Amino acid sequence: MMMRLAVLLVVISGWLSPVAAQPQPGPVVVELFTSQGCSSCPPADALLMELSSREDVLPLALHVDYWDYIGWPDAFASPKFTKRQKAYAHQAGRSMIYTPQMIIGGQTDIAGFKPVETMAAIDAHKTLSKQAELSVSRTGDRLEVSMAPHGKGPGAVRVVLVRYTPHARVSIRAGENAGRVMDYVNIVTQWTALAEWEGTAPAHLEAPYQGDEKGAVLLQAPGPGPVFAAARVR
């Protein structure tokens, strides 16, 4: 998918403005690694629900599969999200992964339920210097993404499309949370690399975007590393 779509990435020189459309304000991306089978996760899930009402934050729930063995398979879980969590740990030089765990802006690691620390990290990321402009628009079944460096630019980044389900209610019948009825928000169903961008010149790409499921586009350093920009699909 990434290789086929990457050919649509066109570098445009000589623009008078960084991007063709007015860039959207970039929300701070908050990734929560969670599981329906984890008894410590419900408070973090509730915090993510609280964050979902904010325009300046893009909260995303990535359900991992390593709790499934205790008797309740999480229908939202994917081994791809477990692999992503492990990749963050590797980048940080750690051998352990935890649930719940939040990653703020692809950089700040918060293990466990720590709402004060989480809010402080979000506020801190809002003050970081902008390194990229990002504009996203949808026309029918087509998605258009424009990006440009801000200042020196972010360097090489991956252009990522995230699709997510805004809300689901689950009656959990086994495992550590047996008997609980849980509400989950922004449940990630797809994490797709659309293209690679060198981050030094304005560029534009188009990609298919079908269905009513919510989505967002991220510019993130490989690794995974810092998230330099994010925009919801409107």
Tab-separated table of C-alpha atoms in Angstrom:
chain	number	residue	atom	x	y	z
A	1	MET	CA	0.000	0.000	0.000
A	2	MET	CA	2.701	2.482	0.988
A	3	MET	CA	4.802	1.869	-2.130
A	4	ARG	CA	1.850	2.267	-4.479
A	5	LEU	CA	0.628	5.460	-2.842
A	6	ALA	CA	4.086	6.920	-2.503
A	7	VAL	CA	4.190	7.583	-6.234
A	8	LEU	CA	1.423	10.122	-5.709
A	9	LEU	CA	3.664	12.173	-3.437
A	10	VAL	CA	4.573	15.193	-5.552
A	11	VAL	CA	7.150	17.753	-4.454
A	12	ILE	CA	6.082	21.220	-5.531
A	13	SER	CA	8.638	24.002	-5.778
A	14	GLY	CA	8.211	27.724	-6.047
A	15	TRP	CA	5.066	28.018	-3.949
A	16	LEU	CA	4.302	31.445	-2.554
A	17	SER	CA	2.733	29.874	0.528
A	18	PRO	CA	3.769	26.720	2.436
A	19	VAL	CA	0.620	24.759	1.527
A	20	ALA	CA	-2.249	25.244	-0.889
A	21	ALA	CA	-4.874	25.353	1.857
A	22	GLN	CA	-4.871	27.023	5.244
A	23	PRO	CA	-3.277	24.465	7.614
A	24	GLN	CA	-5.383	23.160	10.465
A	25	PRO	CA	-4.278	23.693	14.065
A	26	GLY	CA	-2.350	20.577	15.034
A	27	PRO	CA	-3.701	18.601	17.984
A	28	VAL	CA	-1.341	16.806	20.361
A	29	VAL	CA	-1.449	13.076	19.637
A	30	VAL	CA	-2.022	10.883	22.710
A	31	GLU	CA	-1.666	7.133	22.138
A	32	LEU	CA	-3.072	4.887	24.854
A	33	PHE	CA	-1.973	1.259	24.844
A	34	THR	CA	-4.783	-0.545	26.627
A	35	SER	CA	-6.709	-3.814	26.854
A	36	GLN	CA	-10.155	-4.974	27.885
A	37	GLY	CA	-8.418	-7.697	29.904
A	38	CYS	CA	-6.333	-5.315	32.031
A	39	SER	CA	-7.773	-4.387	35.440
A	40	SER	CA	-5.537	-1.289	35.672
A	41	CYS	CA	-6.732	0.135	32.356
A	42	PRO	CA	-10.290	1.443	33.004
A	43	PRO	CA	-9.147	4.716	34.661
A	44	ALA	CA	-6.857	5.433	31.695
A	45	ASP	CA	-9.675	4.548	29.285
A	46	ALA	CA	-11.888	7.058	31.123
A	47	LEU	CA	-9.179	9.705	30.876
A	48	LEU	CA	-8.944	9.113	27.135
A	49	MET	CA	-12.708	9.601	26.918
A	50	GLU	CA	-12.329	12.933	28.716
A	51	LEU	CA	-9.593	13.978	26.286
A	52	SER	CA	-11.763	13.052	23.296
A	53	SER	CA	-13.884	16.158	23.872
A	54	ARG	CA	-10.889	18.451	23.270
A	55	GLU	CA	-10.040	19.842	19.825
A	56	ASP	CA	-6.407	20.427	20.796
A	57	VAL	CA	-5.835	16.738	21.565
A	58	LEU	CA	-6.119	13.695	19.308
A	59	PRO	CA	-6.532	10.721	21.681
A	60	LEU	CA	-6.125	7.282	20.116
A	61	ALA	CA	-6.738	3.913	21.794
A	62	LEU	CA	-4.475	1.105	20.572
A	63	HIS	CA	-5.659	-2.181	22.064
A	64	VAL	CA	-2.907	-4.750	22.556
A	65	ASP	CA	-3.316	-8.514	22.405
A	66	TYR	CA	-1.021	-9.818	25.150
A	67	TRP	CA	-3.789	-9.826	27.777
A	68	ASP	CA	-6.006	-12.149	25.734
A	69	TYR	CA	-4.477	-15.284	27.293
A	70	ILE	CA	-6.234	-14.773	30.632
A	71	GLY	CA	-9.615	-15.643	29.159
A	72	TRP	CA	-11.089	-12.559	27.509
A	73	PRO	CA	-9.992	-11.875	23.917
A	74	ASP	CA	-10.137	-8.151	23.220
A	75	ALA	CA	-11.990	-7.788	19.902
A	76	PHE	CA	-10.242	-4.444	19.299
A	77	ALA	CA	-6.746	-5.801	19.893
A	78	SER	CA	-4.141	-6.229	17.179
A	79	PRO	CA	-0.628	-7.685	17.266
A	80	LYS	CA	0.380	-4.681	15.158
A	81	PHE	CA	-0.352	-2.395	18.124
A	82	THR	CA	1.643	-4.637	20.453
A	83	LYS	CA	4.510	-4.420	17.972
A	84	ARG	CA	4.180	-0.636	17.898
A	85	GLN	CA	4.311	-0.440	21.693
A	86	LYS	CA	7.414	-2.621	21.713
A	87	ALA	CA	8.998	-0.364	19.082
A	88	TYR	CA	8.477	2.654	21.361
A	89	ALA	CA	10.114	0.734	24.211
A	90	HIS	CA	13.055	-0.178	22.001
A	91	GLN	CA	13.482	3.461	20.969
A	92	ALA	CA	13.565	4.453	24.644
A	93	GLY	CA	16.072	1.730	25.527
A	94	ARG	CA	13.571	-0.212	27.647
A	95	SER	CA	12.812	-3.927	27.627
A	96	MET	CA	9.431	-3.705	29.394
A	97	ILE	CA	6.018	-2.627	28.144
A	98	TYR	CA	3.034	-1.756	30.324
A	99	THR	CA	-0.713	-1.323	30.223
A	100	PRO	CA	-1.983	1.212	30.510
A	101	GLN	CA	0.678	3.307	28.845
A	102	MET	CA	0.350	6.669	27.135
A	103	ILE	CA	2.740	8.094	24.561
A	104	ILE	CA	2.381	11.851	24.112
A	105	GLY	CA	3.466	13.301	20.786
A	106	GLY	CA	5.440	10.168	19.990
A	107	GLN	CA	7.984	11.104	22.684
A	108	THR	CA	6.742	11.337	26.279
A	109	ASP	CA	6.170	7.937	27.896
A	110	ILE	CA	3.700	7.693	30.800
A	111	ALA	CA	3.186	4.235	32.289
A	112	GLY	CA	0.140	3.666	34.477
A	113	PHE	CA	-2.698	6.033	35.266
A	114	LYS	CA	-1.128	9.433	35.952
A	115	PRO	CA	-3.630	12.141	34.974
A	116	VAL	CA	-1.675	15.114	36.354
A	117	GLU	CA	1.501	14.022	34.575
A	118	THR	CA	-0.464	13.346	31.395
A	119	MET	CA	-2.062	16.796	31.335
A	120	ALA	CA	1.284	18.442	32.029
A	121	ALA	CA	2.877	16.522	29.145
A	122	ILE	CA	0.087	17.570	26.778
A	123	ASP	CA	0.535	21.218	27.769
A	124	ALA	CA	4.293	20.918	27.283
A	125	HIS	CA	3.897	19.484	23.790
A	126	LYS	CA	1.568	22.319	22.833
A	127	THR	CA	4.456	24.748	23.379
A	128	LEU	CA	6.973	22.914	21.163
A	129	SER	CA	8.243	24.799	18.122
A	130	LYS	CA	6.332	23.968	14.953
A	131	GLN	CA	8.443	22.124	12.401
A	132	ALA	CA	5.864	21.239	9.744
A	133	GLU	CA	2.613	22.523	8.290
A	134	LEU	CA	-0.105	19.982	7.516
A	135	SER	CA	-3.428	20.411	5.722
A	136	VAL	CA	-5.911	17.580	5.110
A	137	SER	CA	-9.171	17.613	3.153
A	138	ARG	CA	-11.590	15.005	1.861
A	139	THR	CA	-13.596	15.081	-1.348
A	140	GLY	CA	-15.815	12.063	-1.768
A	141	ASP	CA	-13.640	8.965	-1.539
A	142	ARG	CA	-10.377	10.861	-2.006
A	143	LEU	CA	-8.105	12.307	0.628
A	144	GLU	CA	-5.757	15.187	-0.135
A	145	VAL	CA	-2.789	15.904	2.097
A	146	SER	CA	-0.521	18.951	1.773
A	147	MET	CA	2.565	19.509	3.894
A	148	ALA	CA	5.481	21.876	4.071
A	149	PRO	CA	8.490	22.426	6.301
A	150	HIS	CA	8.289	25.136	8.929
A	151	GLY	CA	11.668	26.716	9.538
A	152	LYS	CA	14.325	24.076	8.937
A	153	GLY	CA	11.659	21.386	8.699
A	154	PRO	CA	11.313	18.076	10.527
A	155	GLY	CA	13.602	15.970	8.356
A	156	ALA	CA	12.456	12.636	6.996
A	157	VAL	CA	8.999	11.616	8.229
A	158	ARG	CA	6.356	9.024	7.522
A	159	VAL	CA	2.910	10.192	6.390
A	160	VAL	CA	0.414	8.017	8.275
A	161	LEU	CA	-3.334	7.555	7.955
A	162	VAL	CA	-5.125	6.487	11.150
A	163	ARG	CA	-8.748	5.281	11.119
A	164	TYR	CA	-10.681	4.882	14.349
A	165	THR	CA	-14.109	4.091	15.798
A	166	PRO	CA	-15.333	7.025	17.936
A	167	HIS	CA	-17.159	4.959	20.572
A	168	ALA	CA	-18.050	1.409	21.558
A	169	ARG	CA	-19.609	-0.133	24.658
A	170	VAL	CA	-18.471	-3.608	25.691
A	171	SER	CA	-19.857	-6.029	28.282
A	172	ILE	CA	-16.824	-7.913	29.529
A	173	ARG	CA	-17.666	-11.430	30.683
A	174	ALA	CA	-14.284	-12.907	31.618
A	175	GLY	CA	-10.786	-11.964	32.644
A	176	GLU	CA	-9.743	-9.313	35.175
A	177	ASN	CA	-12.612	-6.964	34.221
A	178	ALA	CA	-15.334	-9.640	34.205
A	179	GLY	CA	-18.779	-8.173	34.886
A	180	ARG	CA	-17.876	-4.623	33.888
A	181	VAL	CA	-19.509	-2.647	31.104
A	182	MET	CA	-16.851	-0.444	29.532
A	183	ASP	CA	-17.025	2.507	27.170
A	184	TYR	CA	-14.102	2.945	24.790
A	185	VAL	CA	-13.362	5.883	22.509
A	186	ASN	CA	-11.261	6.506	19.409
A	187	ILE	CA	-10.482	2.818	18.958
A	188	VAL	CA	-7.826	2.544	16.281
A	189	THR	CA	-8.751	0.093	13.522
A	190	GLN	CA	-6.159	0.997	10.910
A	191	TRP	CA	-2.649	2.444	10.992
A	192	THR	CA	-1.360	2.815	7.432
A	193	ALA	CA	1.822	4.414	6.126
A	194	LEU	CA	0.872	6.349	2.992
A	195	ALA	CA	4.265	7.710	1.962
A	196	GLU	CA	7.665	8.935	3.063
A	197	TRP	CA	8.360	12.692	2.963
A	198	GLU	CA	11.871	14.115	3.151
A	199	GLY	CA	10.530	17.118	5.082
A	200	THR	CA	12.563	19.781	3.259
A	201	ALA	CA	10.195	20.970	0.505
A	202	PRO	CA	6.409	21.344	0.188
A	203	ALA	CA	4.634	18.222	-1.014
A	204	HIS	CA	1.165	16.920	-1.805
A	205	LEU	CA	-0.354	13.470	-1.957
A	206	GLU	CA	-3.704	11.860	-2.641
A	207	ALA	CA	-5.045	8.614	-1.232
A	208	PRO	CA	-8.330	6.689	-1.189
A	209	TYR	CA	-10.571	7.287	1.812
A	210	GLN	CA	-13.768	5.274	1.892
A	211	GLY	CA	-16.526	4.885	4.444
A	212	ASP	CA	-17.703	6.967	7.387
A	213	GLU	CA	-15.131	5.874	9.940
A	214	LYS	CA	-13.211	8.759	11.495
A	215	GLY	CA	-9.612	9.410	10.549
A	216	ALA	CA	-6.535	11.561	10.956
A	217	VAL	CA	-3.195	12.083	9.247
A	218	LEU	CA	0.072	12.187	11.200
A	219	LEU	CA	3.599	13.197	10.276
A	220	GLN	CA	5.863	11.057	12.430
A	221	ALA	CA	9.571	10.341	12.419
A	222	PRO	CA	10.380	6.669	11.782
A	223	GLY	CA	11.223	4.625	14.795
A	224	PRO	CA	8.516	5.486	15.846
A	225	GLY	CA	9.719	8.934	16.872
A	226	PRO	CA	8.260	12.393	17.415
A	227	VAL	CA	4.914	13.336	15.895
A	228	PHE	CA	5.572	16.658	14.172
A	229	ALA	CA	2.020	17.380	12.980
A	230	ALA	CA	-1.473	15.889	13.032
A	231	ALA	CA	-4.771	16.805	11.406
A	232	ARG	CA	-8.213	15.249	11.610
A	233	VAL	CA	-10.014	14.274	8.423
A	234	ARG	CA	-13.067	16.480	8.161
